[in-house]
CSV table of C-alpha atoms and ligand atoms in Angstrom, one decimal:
chain,number,residue,atom,x,y,z
A,1,MET,CA,37.8,3.8,-2.3
A,2,SER,CA,35.9,0.6,-1.0
A,3,VAL,CA,32.6,1.2,0.8
A,4,SER,CA,30.7,-0.7,2.8
A,5,LEU,CA,27.2,-1.7,2.4
A,6,GLU,CA,26.4,-0.3,6.3
A,7,ASP,CA,28.0,3.3,5.5
A,8,ILE,CA,25.5,4.1,2.4
A,9,VAL,CA,22.5,2.3,4.3
A,10,SER,CA,23.3,4.8,7.3
A,11,LEU,CA,23.8,7.7,5.1
A,12,ALA,CA,20.5,6.6,3.2
A,13,LYS,CA,18.7,6.5,6.8
A,14,ARG,CA,20.2,9.3,8.6
A,15,ARG,CA,19.6,11.8,5.3
A,16,GLY,CA,16.1,10.8,4.4
A,17,PHE,CA,16.5,8.5,1.1
A,18,ILE,CA,15.5,5.3,2.2
A,19,TYR,CA,13.7,3.9,5.7
A,20,PRO,CA,13.1,0.1,6.5
A,21,SER,CA,9.5,-0.3,6.2
A,22,SER,CA,7.1,-0.1,9.2
A,23,GLU,CA,10.0,0.8,11.1
A,24,ILE,CA,8.7,1.9,14.8
A,25,TYR,CA,7.0,-1.9,14.2
A,26,GLY,CA,10.6,-3.7,13.8
A,27,GLY,CA,10.4,-3.1,10.0
A,28,LEU,CA,9.4,-5.8,7.5
A,29,SER,CA,12.1,-7.8,6.0
A,30,GLY,CA,12.4,-6.9,2.0
A,31,VAL,CA,10.6,-4.0,1.8
A,32,TYR,CA,11.6,-0.4,2.4
A,33,ASP,CA,9.9,3.1,1.7
A,34,TRP,CA,11.2,6.1,0.2
A,35,GLY,CA,12.1,9.1,2.4
A,36,PRO,CA,12.0,12.9,0.6
A,37,LEU,CA,15.5,12.4,-0.9
A,38,GLY,CA,15.1,9.1,-2.0
A,39,VAL,CA,12.0,10.1,-4.1
A,40,MET,CA,13.8,12.6,-5.5
A,41,LEU,CA,16.4,10.7,-6.7
A,42,LYS,CA,14.5,8.1,-7.8
A,43,HIS,CA,11.8,10.4,-10.0
A,44,ASN,CA,15.2,11.4,-11.5
A,45,LEU,CA,16.3,8.3,-12.6
A,46,GLU,CA,12.8,7.2,-13.7
A,47,ASN,CA,12.6,10.6,-15.6
A,48,ILE,CA,16.3,10.0,-17.4
A,49,TRP,CA,15.2,6.5,-18.3
A,50,TRP,CA,11.6,7.7,-19.3
A,51,SER,CA,13.4,10.6,-21.6
A,52,SER,CA,16.0,7.9,-23.1
A,53,PHE,CA,13.2,5.4,-24.1
A,54,VAL,CA,10.3,6.7,-24.6
A,55,SER,CA,9.9,10.4,-25.3
A,56,SER,CA,12.8,11.0,-27.4
A,57,TRP,CA,11.2,7.5,-29.5
A,58,ASP,CA,9.0,7.8,-32.6
A,59,ASP,CA,7.9,3.9,-31.8
A,60,MET,CA,7.8,3.7,-28.2
A,61,TYR,CA,4.3,3.8,-26.6
A,62,PRO,CA,3.8,3.8,-22.6
A,63,MET,CA,1.5,1.9,-20.5
A,64,ASP,CA,0.1,1.7,-16.9
A,65,ALA,CA,-1.2,-1.4,-16.5
A,66,ALA,CA,-2.8,-2.9,-13.0
A,67,ILE,CA,-0.7,-4.9,-10.2
A,68,LEU,CA,-3.7,-7.2,-10.2
A,69,MET,CA,-4.6,-9.3,-13.3
A,70,ASN,CA,-6.8,-12.7,-13.7
A,71,GLN,CA,-5.1,-15.7,-12.4
A,72,ARG,CA,-5.2,-17.1,-16.1
A,73,VAL,CA,-2.1,-14.5,-17.2
A,74,TRP,CA,0.0,-16.2,-15.0
A,75,GLN,CA,-0.7,-19.6,-15.9
A,76,ALA,CA,-0.5,-18.7,-19.4
A,77,SER,CA,2.7,-17.0,-18.8
A,78,GLY,CA,4.1,-20.0,-17.1
A,79,HIS,CA,4.9,-18.2,-13.8
A,80,ALA,CA,2.3,-20.2,-12.0
A,81,THR,CA,4.1,-22.9,-12.1
A,82,GLY,CA,7.8,-22.2,-13.3
A,83,PHE,CA,8.7,-19.1,-11.2
A,84,ASN,CA,10.1,-21.0,-8.5
A,85,ASP,CA,13.4,-20.9,-6.4
A,86,PRO,CA,14.5,-24.2,-4.9
A,87,LEU,CA,13.9,-24.5,-1.0
A,88,VAL,CA,15.5,-26.3,1.9
A,89,GLU,CA,14.6,-26.2,5.3
A,90,CYS,CA,17.3,-26.5,8.4
A,91,SER,CA,15.6,-29.3,10.8
A,92,ASN,CA,17.9,-27.9,13.7
A,93,CYS,CA,17.1,-24.3,13.5
A,94,HIS,CA,13.7,-24.2,11.1
A,95,SER,CA,15.3,-21.5,8.7
A,96,ARG,CA,13.9,-21.8,5.2
A,97,LEU,CA,17.2,-20.8,2.6
A,98,ARG,CA,17.5,-20.2,-1.1
A,99,GLN,CA,19.2,-24.0,-1.9
A,100,ASP,CA,21.4,-22.3,-4.3
A,101,HIS,CA,22.5,-19.7,-1.5
A,102,VAL,CA,23.6,-22.8,0.5
A,103,ALA,CA,27.3,-24.3,0.6
A,104,ASP,CA,28.8,-27.5,1.7
A,105,ASP,CA,24.8,-28.8,3.2
A,106,LYS,CA,25.9,-26.1,6.2
A,107,CYS,CA,23.3,-24.3,7.5
A,108,PRO,CA,24.4,-20.5,7.3
A,109,VAL,CA,22.2,-19.7,10.1
A,110,CYS,CA,22.6,-22.0,13.0
A,111,GLY,CA,26.3,-24.1,11.2
A,112,LYS,CA,25.0,-27.4,11.4
A,113,THR,CA,25.8,-29.7,8.9
A,114,GLY,CA,23.5,-32.6,7.6
A,115,THR,CA,20.2,-30.8,8.9
A,116,LEU,CA,18.8,-29.3,5.5
A,117,SER,CA,16.1,-30.6,3.7
A,118,GLU,CA,16.2,-32.3,-0.1
A,119,PRO,CA,15.0,-28.9,-1.9
A,120,LYS,CA,11.2,-28.2,-2.6
A,121,GLN,CA,10.0,-25.8,-5.2
A,122,PHE,CA,8.8,-22.6,-3.6
A,123,ASN,CA,6.6,-20.6,-5.9
A,124,MET,CA,8.0,-16.9,-5.5
A,125,MET,CA,4.4,-14.8,-6.5
A,126,PHE,CA,2.3,-13.4,-3.5
A,127,LYS,CA,-1.3,-15.2,-3.7
A,128,THR,CA,-4.3,-12.8,-3.0
A,129,GLN,CA,-7.7,-13.1,-2.8
A,130,ILE,CA,-10.4,-11.0,-4.6
A,131,GLY,CA,-13.6,-9.9,-3.4
A,132,SER,CA,-15.0,-11.7,-0.5
A,133,THR,CA,-15.4,-15.5,-1.6
A,134,GLU,CA,-13.0,-17.7,-0.8
A,135,ASP,CA,-13.4,-20.3,-3.9
A,136,GLU,CA,-10.6,-20.6,-6.6
A,137,ASN,CA,-11.8,-18.3,-8.8
A,138,SER,CA,-10.7,-15.6,-6.4
A,139,LEU,CA,-7.3,-16.4,-6.8
A,140,SER,CA,-4.9,-13.4,-7.8
A,141,TYR,CA,-1.3,-12.7,-7.6
A,142,LEU,CA,0.6,-9.3,-7.1
A,143,ARG,CA,2.7,-9.3,-10.1
A,144,PRO,CA,6.1,-10.8,-10.2
A,145,GLU,CA,6.9,-8.4,-13.6
A,146,THR,CA,5.1,-5.6,-15.3
A,147,ALA,CA,5.9,-7.3,-18.6
A,148,GLN,CA,2.6,-9.7,-18.5
A,149,GLY,CA,0.7,-6.4,-18.7
A,150,MET,CA,2.0,-5.2,-22.1
A,151,PHE,CA,1.3,-8.8,-23.2
A,152,VAL,CA,-2.1,-8.8,-22.6
A,153,ASN,CA,-2.8,-5.4,-23.7
A,154,PHE,CA,-1.1,-6.3,-27.0
A,155,LYS,CA,-4.5,-6.9,-28.9
A,156,ASN,CA,-5.9,-3.4,-27.4
A,157,ILE,CA,-2.7,-1.5,-28.4
A,158,LEU,CA,-2.8,-3.1,-32.0
A,159,ASP,CA,-6.3,-1.8,-32.2
A,160,THR,CA,-5.8,1.5,-30.9
A,161,VAL,CA,-2.5,2.5,-31.8
A,162,GLN,CA,-2.0,0.4,-35.1
A,163,PRO,CA,1.5,0.8,-34.7
A,164,ASP,CA,4.0,-0.4,-37.3
A,165,LEU,CA,6.5,-3.0,-36.5
A,166,PRO,CA,9.5,-2.6,-34.7
A,167,PHE,CA,7.8,-0.7,-31.7
A,168,GLY,CA,7.8,-0.6,-27.9
A,169,LEU,CA,5.5,-1.0,-25.1
A,170,ALA,CA,7.2,0.6,-22.0
A,171,GLN,CA,6.1,1.0,-18.3
A,172,ILE,CA,7.3,1.8,-15.1
A,173,GLY,CA,5.6,-0.3,-11.6
A,174,LYS,CA,5.8,-2.0,-9.0
A,175,GLY,CA,6.8,-5.9,-9.1
A,176,PHE,CA,6.5,-8.1,-5.9
A,177,ARG,CA,8.1,-11.7,-5.6
A,178,ASN,CA,7.7,-13.6,-2.4
A,179,GLU,CA,11.7,-13.8,-2.1
A,180,ILE,CA,12.9,-16.9,0.2
A,181,SER,CA,15.7,-14.5,1.4
A,182,PRO,CA,15.8,-11.2,1.3
A,183,ARG,CA,19.2,-9.6,1.6
A,184,ASP,CA,21.7,-6.9,1.0
A,185,TRP,CA,19.4,-4.1,1.4
A,186,LEU,CA,17.8,-2.9,-1.6
A,187,PHE,CA,19.2,-5.9,-3.8
A,188,ARG,CA,16.9,-8.8,-3.1
A,189,LEU,CA,13.2,-6.9,-2.0
A,190,ARG,CA,10.1,-8.3,-2.1
A,191,GLU,CA,8.4,-5.7,-3.8
A,192,PHE,CA,10.3,-3.5,-5.9
A,193,GLU,CA,10.0,-0.9,-9.1
A,194,MET,CA,10.6,-2.0,-12.4
A,195,MET,CA,11.0,-0.1,-15.8
A,196,GLU,CA,10.4,-2.6,-18.5
A,197,ILE,CA,10.2,-2.3,-21.8
A,198,GLU,CA,8.7,-5.0,-24.5
A,199,TYR,CA,10.3,-3.8,-28.0
A,200,PHE,CA,8.0,-5.9,-30.8
A,201,VAL,CA,10.1,-7.0,-34.0
A,202,LYS,CA,9.8,-9.0,-36.8
A,203,PRO,CA,11.3,-12.6,-35.9
A,204,ALA,CA,14.1,-12.6,-38.6
A,205,GLU,CA,15.4,-9.4,-37.0
A,206,TRP,CA,15.6,-9.8,-33.3
A,207,GLU,CA,19.4,-10.0,-33.4
A,208,LYS,CA,19.9,-6.9,-34.5
A,209,TYR,CA,17.5,-5.1,-32.1
A,210,PHE,CA,19.0,-7.3,-29.2
A,211,GLU,CA,22.3,-5.5,-30.5
A,212,GLN,CA,20.9,-2.2,-30.2
A,213,TRP,CA,19.7,-2.3,-27.2
A,214,ARG,CA,22.7,-4.0,-25.6
A,215,ALA,CA,24.0,-0.4,-26.5
A,216,GLY,CA,21.6,1.5,-25.4
A,217,MET,CA,21.4,0.1,-22.1
A,218,MET,CA,25.0,0.7,-21.6
A,219,THR,CA,24.6,4.3,-22.5
A,220,PHE,CA,21.6,4.3,-20.2
A,221,PHE,CA,24.1,3.1,-17.1
A,222,LYS,CA,26.6,6.0,-18.1
A,223,LYS,CA,23.7,8.8,-18.5
A,224,VAL,CA,22.6,8.2,-14.7
A,225,GLY,CA,26.5,8.6,-13.7
A,226,LEU,CA,27.5,4.8,-13.1
A,227,PRO,CA,31.2,4.3,-13.8
A,228,GLU,CA,31.7,2.3,-17.2
A,229,SER,CA,34.1,0.2,-15.2
A,230,MET,CA,31.9,-1.0,-13.0
A,231,VAL,CA,29.1,-2.4,-15.4
A,232,HIS,CA,29.8,-6.0,-16.9
A,233,GLU,CA,28.0,-7.7,-19.4
A,234,LYS,CA,27.3,-11.4,-18.9
A,235,GLU,CA,26.0,-13.9,-21.2
A,236,VAL,CA,23.3,-15.8,-19.0
A,237,PRO,CA,23.9,-19.8,-19.7
A,238,GLU,CA,20.8,-21.7,-21.1
A,239,ALA,CA,20.1,-23.8,-17.4
A,240,ASP,CA,20.4,-20.0,-15.7
A,241,ARG,CA,17.8,-18.5,-18.0
A,242,ALA,CA,14.5,-17.3,-17.3
A,243,HIS,CA,12.1,-20.2,-18.4
A,244,TYR,CA,10.6,-17.5,-21.0
A,245,SER,CA,14.1,-16.6,-22.7
A,246,GLN,CA,16.3,-18.1,-25.4
A,247,ARG,CA,19.1,-15.7,-24.9
A,248,THR,CA,19.7,-13.5,-21.7
A,249,ILE,CA,22.8,-11.0,-21.0
A,250,ASP,CA,23.0,-9.6,-17.2
A,251,PHE,CA,24.4,-6.4,-16.8
A,252,GLU,CA,26.3,-7.0,-13.3
A,253,PHE,CA,27.7,-4.1,-11.2
A,254,ASP,CA,30.7,-4.0,-8.4
A,255,PHE,CA,28.3,-3.9,-5.7
A,256,PRO,CA,29.7,-3.3,-2.3
A,257,PHE,CA,29.3,-6.9,-1.8
A,258,GLY,CA,30.5,-8.1,-4.7
A,259,LYS,CA,29.6,-8.4,-8.5
A,260,ASP,CA,25.6,-9.2,-9.1
A,261,GLU,CA,23.0,-8.4,-11.5
A,262,LEU,CA,21.7,-4.9,-12.0
A,263,ALA,CA,19.5,-5.1,-15.1
A,264,GLY,CA,18.5,-7.8,-17.8
A,265,LEU,CA,18.4,-8.0,-21.9
A,266,ALA,CA,16.2,-11.0,-22.9
A,267,TYR,CA,14.9,-12.2,-25.8
A,268,ARG,CA,11.6,-13.8,-25.4
A,269,GLY,CA,10.8,-14.6,-29.0
A,270,ASP,CA,6.7,-15.2,-29.2
A,271,TYR,CA,6.9,-17.2,-25.7
A,272,ASP,CA,4.5,-14.7,-24.5
A,273,LEU,CA,2.1,-13.9,-27.0
A,274,SER,CA,1.9,-17.4,-28.6
A,275,ASN,CA,0.7,-18.8,-24.8
A,276,HIS,CA,-1.4,-15.9,-24.6
A,277,GLN,CA,-3.2,-16.6,-27.7
A,278,LYS,CA,-3.7,-20.3,-27.0
A,279,THR,CA,-4.9,-19.9,-23.5
A,280,SER,CA,-7.1,-16.6,-23.9
A,281,GLY,CA,-8.4,-18.0,-28.0
A,282,LYS,CA,-8.1,-14.3,-29.0
A,283,ASP,CA,-6.1,-13.5,-32.5
A,284,LEU,CA,-2.8,-11.6,-31.0
A,285,ARG,CA,-1.3,-11.9,-34.3
A,286,TYR,CA,0.2,-8.4,-36.2
A,287,ARG,CA,-0.9,-7.7,-39.5
A,288,PRO,CA,1.2,-6.0,-41.9
A,289,LYS,CA,-0.1,-3.1,-43.6
A,290,ASN,CA,1.0,-4.4,-46.9
A,291,GLY,CA,-1.4,-7.3,-46.6
A,292,GLY,CA,1.3,-9.9,-46.3
A,293,GLU,CA,0.7,-12.8,-43.4
A,294,PRO,CA,-0.4,-12.0,-40.3
A,295,PHE,CA,2.2,-13.0,-37.6
A,296,LEU,CA,3.3,-13.2,-33.9
A,297,PRO,CA,6.0,-10.8,-33.4
A,298,HIS,CA,9.2,-11.6,-31.1
A,299,VAL,CA,10.1,-9.3,-28.1
A,300,ILE,CA,13.5,-7.8,-26.5
A,301,GLU,CA,13.1,-6.9,-23.3
A,302,PRO,CA,14.9,-4.6,-21.6
A,303,SER,CA,14.5,-4.8,-17.6
A,304,PHE,CA,15.8,-2.4,-15.1
A,305,GLY,CA,15.0,-2.5,-11.1
A,306,VAL,CA,14.7,0.8,-9.7
A,307,GLU,CA,15.9,-0.2,-6.6
A,308,ARG,CA,19.3,-2.1,-8.0
A,309,LEU,CA,20.0,1.0,-10.0
A,310,VAL,CA,19.5,3.6,-6.3
A,311,LEU,CA,22.2,1.1,-4.7
A,312,ALA,CA,24.6,1.1,-7.7
A,313,ILE,CA,24.2,4.8,-8.1
A,314,LEU,CA,24.7,5.7,-4.1
A,315,SER,CA,27.4,3.2,-3.8
A,316,SER,CA,29.5,4.3,-6.6
A,317,ALA,CA,29.0,8.0,-5.4
A,318,TYR,CA,29.6,7.3,-2.0
A,319,ALA,CA,33.1,9.2,-0.8
A,320,GLU,CA,34.9,10.4,1.6
A,321,ASP,CA,38.0,12.7,1.8
A,322,MET,CA,39.8,15.4,4.1
A,323,VAL,CA,38.8,19.0,4.0
A,324,GLY,CA,39.6,22.7,5.4
A,325,GLY,CA,42.7,23.1,7.7
A,326,ASP,CA,46.7,23.0,6.0
A,327,PRO,CA,46.4,20.1,3.5
A,328,SER,CA,50.4,19.8,3.6
A,329,THR,CA,50.2,19.0,7.7
A,330,GLY,CA,47.0,18.3,8.1
A,331,SER,CA,46.7,20.1,11.0
A,332,GLY,CA,42.6,21.3,11.4
A,333,GLN,CA,41.6,19.1,8.6
A,334,GLU,CA,38.4,17.4,8.7
A,335,ARG,CA,37.0,14.1,7.2
A,336,ARG,CA,34.0,14.7,5.5
A,337,THR,CA,31.9,12.1,3.2
A,338,PHE,CA,30.1,13.1,0.0
A,339,LEU,CA,28.0,11.5,-2.5
A,340,LYS,CA,29.7,12.3,-6.0
A,341,LEU,CA,26.1,12.2,-8.0
A,342,ASP,CA,26.0,12.9,-11.6
A,343,ALA,CA,24.2,16.2,-11.5
A,344,SER,CA,21.0,14.7,-13.2
A,345,VAL,CA,20.3,12.7,-10.9
A,346,ALA,CA,21.0,14.8,-7.5
A,347,PRO,CA,18.1,15.1,-5.6
A,348,VAL,CA,19.0,18.5,-5.0
A,349,LYS,CA,20.8,20.9,-7.9
A,350,VAL,CA,21.9,23.7,-5.6
A,351,ALA,CA,21.4,24.8,-2.1
A,352,VAL,CA,21.4,28.7,-1.4
A,353,PHE,CA,22.4,29.9,2.0
A,354,PRO,CA,22.8,33.5,3.9
A,355,LEU,CA,26.1,33.4,5.4
A,356,LEU,CA,24.7,34.2,8.7
A,357,LYS,CA,20.9,33.5,9.8
A,358,ASN,CA,20.5,36.6,12.3
A,359,LYS,CA,21.6,39.6,9.6
A,360,PRO,CA,17.9,40.2,7.8
A,361,GLU,CA,19.8,42.0,4.9
A,362,LEU,CA,21.6,39.0,4.3
A,363,VAL,CA,18.5,36.6,4.5
A,364,LYS,CA,16.2,38.7,2.8
A,365,LYS,CA,18.8,38.8,-0.1
A,366,ALA,CA,19.3,35.0,0.0
A,367,ARG,CA,15.8,34.5,-0.4
A,368,GLU,CA,16.0,36.3,-3.3
A,369,VAL,CA,18.6,34.5,-5.3
A,370,TYR,CA,16.9,31.3,-4.1
A,371,LYS,CA,13.8,32.5,-5.7
A,372,MET,CA,15.2,33.3,-8.9
A,373,LEU,CA,17.3,30.0,-9.2
A,374,LYS,CA,14.6,27.9,-7.9
A,375,ASP,CA,12.1,29.6,-10.2
A,376,GLU,CA,14.8,28.5,-13.4
A,377,LEU,CA,16.2,25.3,-11.9
A,378,GLY,CA,13.7,23.6,-9.9
A,379,SER,CA,15.1,21.6,-7.7
A,380,VAL,CA,16.8,24.2,-5.4
A,381,GLU,CA,17.3,24.4,-1.8
A,382,PHE,CA,17.2,27.0,0.8
A,383,ASP,CA,19.3,26.3,4.0
A,384,ASP,CA,20.2,28.8,7.1
A,385,ASN,CA,20.6,26.0,9.9
A,386,GLY,CA,23.5,25.9,11.9
A,387,ASN,CA,27.0,27.6,10.8
A,388,ILE,CA,28.4,27.5,7.1
A,389,GLY,CA,30.1,24.8,7.7
A,390,LYS,CA,27.9,22.5,8.6
A,391,ARG,CA,25.5,23.3,5.8
A,392,TYR,CA,28.4,22.5,3.2
A,393,ARG,CA,28.7,19.2,5.1
A,394,ARG,CA,25.1,18.1,4.7
A,395,GLN,CA,24.7,19.1,1.2
A,396,ASP,CA,28.1,17.2,0.5
A,397,GLU,CA,26.4,14.1,2.0
A,398,ILE,CA,23.1,14.4,0.1
A,399,GLY,CA,25.2,15.1,-3.0
A,400,THR,CA,24.1,18.7,-4.0
A,401,PRO,CA,26.5,19.4,-6.5
A,402,TYR,CA,26.7,23.2,-5.7
A,403,CYS,CA,26.5,25.7,-3.2
A,404,VAL,CA,25.4,29.4,-3.3
A,405,THR,CA,26.7,31.5,-0.2
A,406,ILE,CA,25.1,35.1,0.4
A,407,ASP,CA,27.4,37.4,2.5
A,408,PHE,CA,28.2,40.7,3.1
A,409,GLN,CA,30.4,41.4,-0.2
A,410,THR,CA,27.2,40.3,-2.1
A,411,LEU,CA,25.5,43.4,-0.5
A,412,ASP,CA,27.5,45.6,-1.8
A,413,ASP,CA,28.8,44.3,-5.3
A,414,ASN,CA,26.1,41.6,-5.9
A,415,THR,CA,28.5,38.8,-6.2
A,416,VAL,CA,28.2,35.5,-4.8
A,417,THR,CA,30.3,32.8,-3.8
A,418,LEU,CA,29.6,29.5,-5.8
A,419,ARG,CA,31.1,26.0,-4.1
A,420,ASN,CA,31.8,23.0,-6.1
A,421,ARG,CA,30.9,19.9,-4.2
A,422,ASP,CA,34.2,17.7,-5.5
A,423,THR,CA,36.7,20.1,-5.2
A,424,THR,CA,35.2,21.9,-2.5
A,425,GLU,CA,36.6,25.5,-4.7
A,426,GLN,CA,34.9,28.5,-4.4
A,427,GLN,CA,34.4,31.1,-7.2
A,428,ARG,CA,33.1,34.5,-6.8
A,429,ILE,CA,30.6,35.4,-9.3
A,430,LYS,CA,27.8,37.9,-10.6
A,431,VAL,CA,24.2,36.9,-8.8
A,432,GLU,CA,23.0,36.7,-12.5
A,433,GLY,CA,26.4,34.8,-13.6
A,434,SER,CA,25.6,32.1,-11.2
A,435,LEU,CA,22.2,31.6,-13.2
A,436,GLN,CA,24.0,31.2,-16.5
A,437,MET,CA,26.6,29.2,-14.8
A,438,LEU,CA,23.9,26.7,-13.4
A,439,LYS,CA,22.3,26.3,-16.3
A,440,PHE,CA,25.2,25.6,-18.2
A,441,PHE,CA,25.3,22.3,-16.2
A,442,LYS,CA,22.7,20.2,-17.7
A,443,TRP,CA,20.5,18.1,-15.7
B,501,GAP,N1,10.6,-9.2,-17.2
B,501,GAP,C1,11.7,-9.6,-16.8
B,501,GAP,C2,12.1,-9.8,-15.5
B,501,GAP,O1,11.4,-9.6,-14.6
B,501,GAP,P1,14.0,-10.2,-14.1
B,501,GAP,O2,15.3,-10.3,-14.0
B,501,GAP,O3,13.8,-11.5,-13.2
B,501,GAP,O4,13.2,-10.0,-15.7
B,501,GAP,C3,14.1,-7.7,-14.0
B,501,GAP,O5,14.1,-9.0,-13.3
B,501,GAP,C4,15.0,-6.9,-12.8
B,501,GAP,O6,14.1,-6.6,-11.9
B,501,GAP,C5,16.4,-7.5,-12.7
B,501,GAP,O7,17.5,-6.9,-13.5
B,501,GAP,C6,16.6,-6.4,-11.5
B,501,GAP,O8,17.3,-5.4,-11.2
B,501,GAP,C7,15.2,-6.4,-10.8
B,501,GAP,N2,15.3,-7.3,-9.5
B,501,GAP,C8,14.8,-8.5,-9.5
B,501,GAP,N3,14.3,-9.6,-8.7
B,501,GAP,C9,14.6,-8.2,-7.7
B,501,GAP,C10,14.1,-8.2,-6.5
B,501,GAP,N4,14.0,-9.4,-5.8
B,501,GAP,N5,14.7,-7.0,-5.5
B,501,GAP,C11,14.8,-6.0,-6.2
B,501,GAP,N6,14.9,-5.9,-7.9
B,501,GAP,C12,14.9,-6.6,-8.2
């Protein structure tokens, strides 16, 4: 089914995944806040990334560099001069737009033709000031990528960890870009979260590792439940590559508004290390332990944007169908919306309900089952609000894969019903069996 961005935005707000930032003051363009379920989904995603690329590797070292850095970092990295988008301004409505988002010299806001200015380069880094003096030494920036924090710590890592090549540095953290025109909800933001790896290799071996990362990124997309058919690789032509990249593959996704970039894999050569070595005057070369000549390693960079992944996950999981009533005639059937989230990313794995809220014996038993499942499985929710149908609808909408219901029969024979989100089928099983069964579904 084709899903609209509005449907997803509305569900995400309604159910507490994602809210517009500072909404009671009218919001802030290109900035969003995570609600309870959104945080849980985001943590699951980041944990999968972490276990896929950090904790299961022998040669990957995590880092957490500060957002604010010495301004010289950004002069050396080329961002202070080269991290620009072409900006045009409409002389009629004064909208400021990205030139590459404008077609036929026509202002997309007021519709006038021939009113757009010549493009000028707009630097996308947010400037800020450190301390109370307003001289040029106080200038700093909110980082536009986490990567530089890893490059400028390269010497520290060599000195303290003494790794062998190849090895990687991995970091999850916020990035900020003063986008001219934020768009499509979580797609183009001014504040977002990045999961980045800088994988340092011997220069002659870059192609081998580039190919390994290319496959590794695809495996990750599958792991978080993105349909393979919706992810596409694009070899980025030289003219469109970032200033530091010698080769880039964009992983594009079929978003509700069309195919666009989800994540990127870049070969940055020794662009960053050599520029930091030159600008800082510090020797950043790697010294082979066998006594060979010191050299600057090259770097492969798989870079993932958390919000774009969440947007891809939500939009590919969004589904509607008809349930209940008589499927052959359609009578009594009800439309439901559900999120077919992979259990690994679902914020809530299991929900437990007493059939009736006003029967203490059912509530007591349901609380016992809830506690047992929560102790073992972690993300389990107890719900006794509204009727059972409403509770199923809510869990369907937040993508909970299984619901366990405690009814009068439970009190007699210690069995519960286990309902599957996608099929809505229910199985009657022993309470202990439900735990075994749910443990079987890995997340
Ligand atoms: N260090 C490499 C780098 O910064 P990038 O392609 O500019 O590369 C990496 O950004 C990823 O960050 C993108 O593939 C995308 O997922 C995400 N991203 C970039 N700009 C974004 C924005 N304005 N809003 C949301 N996500 C963004």
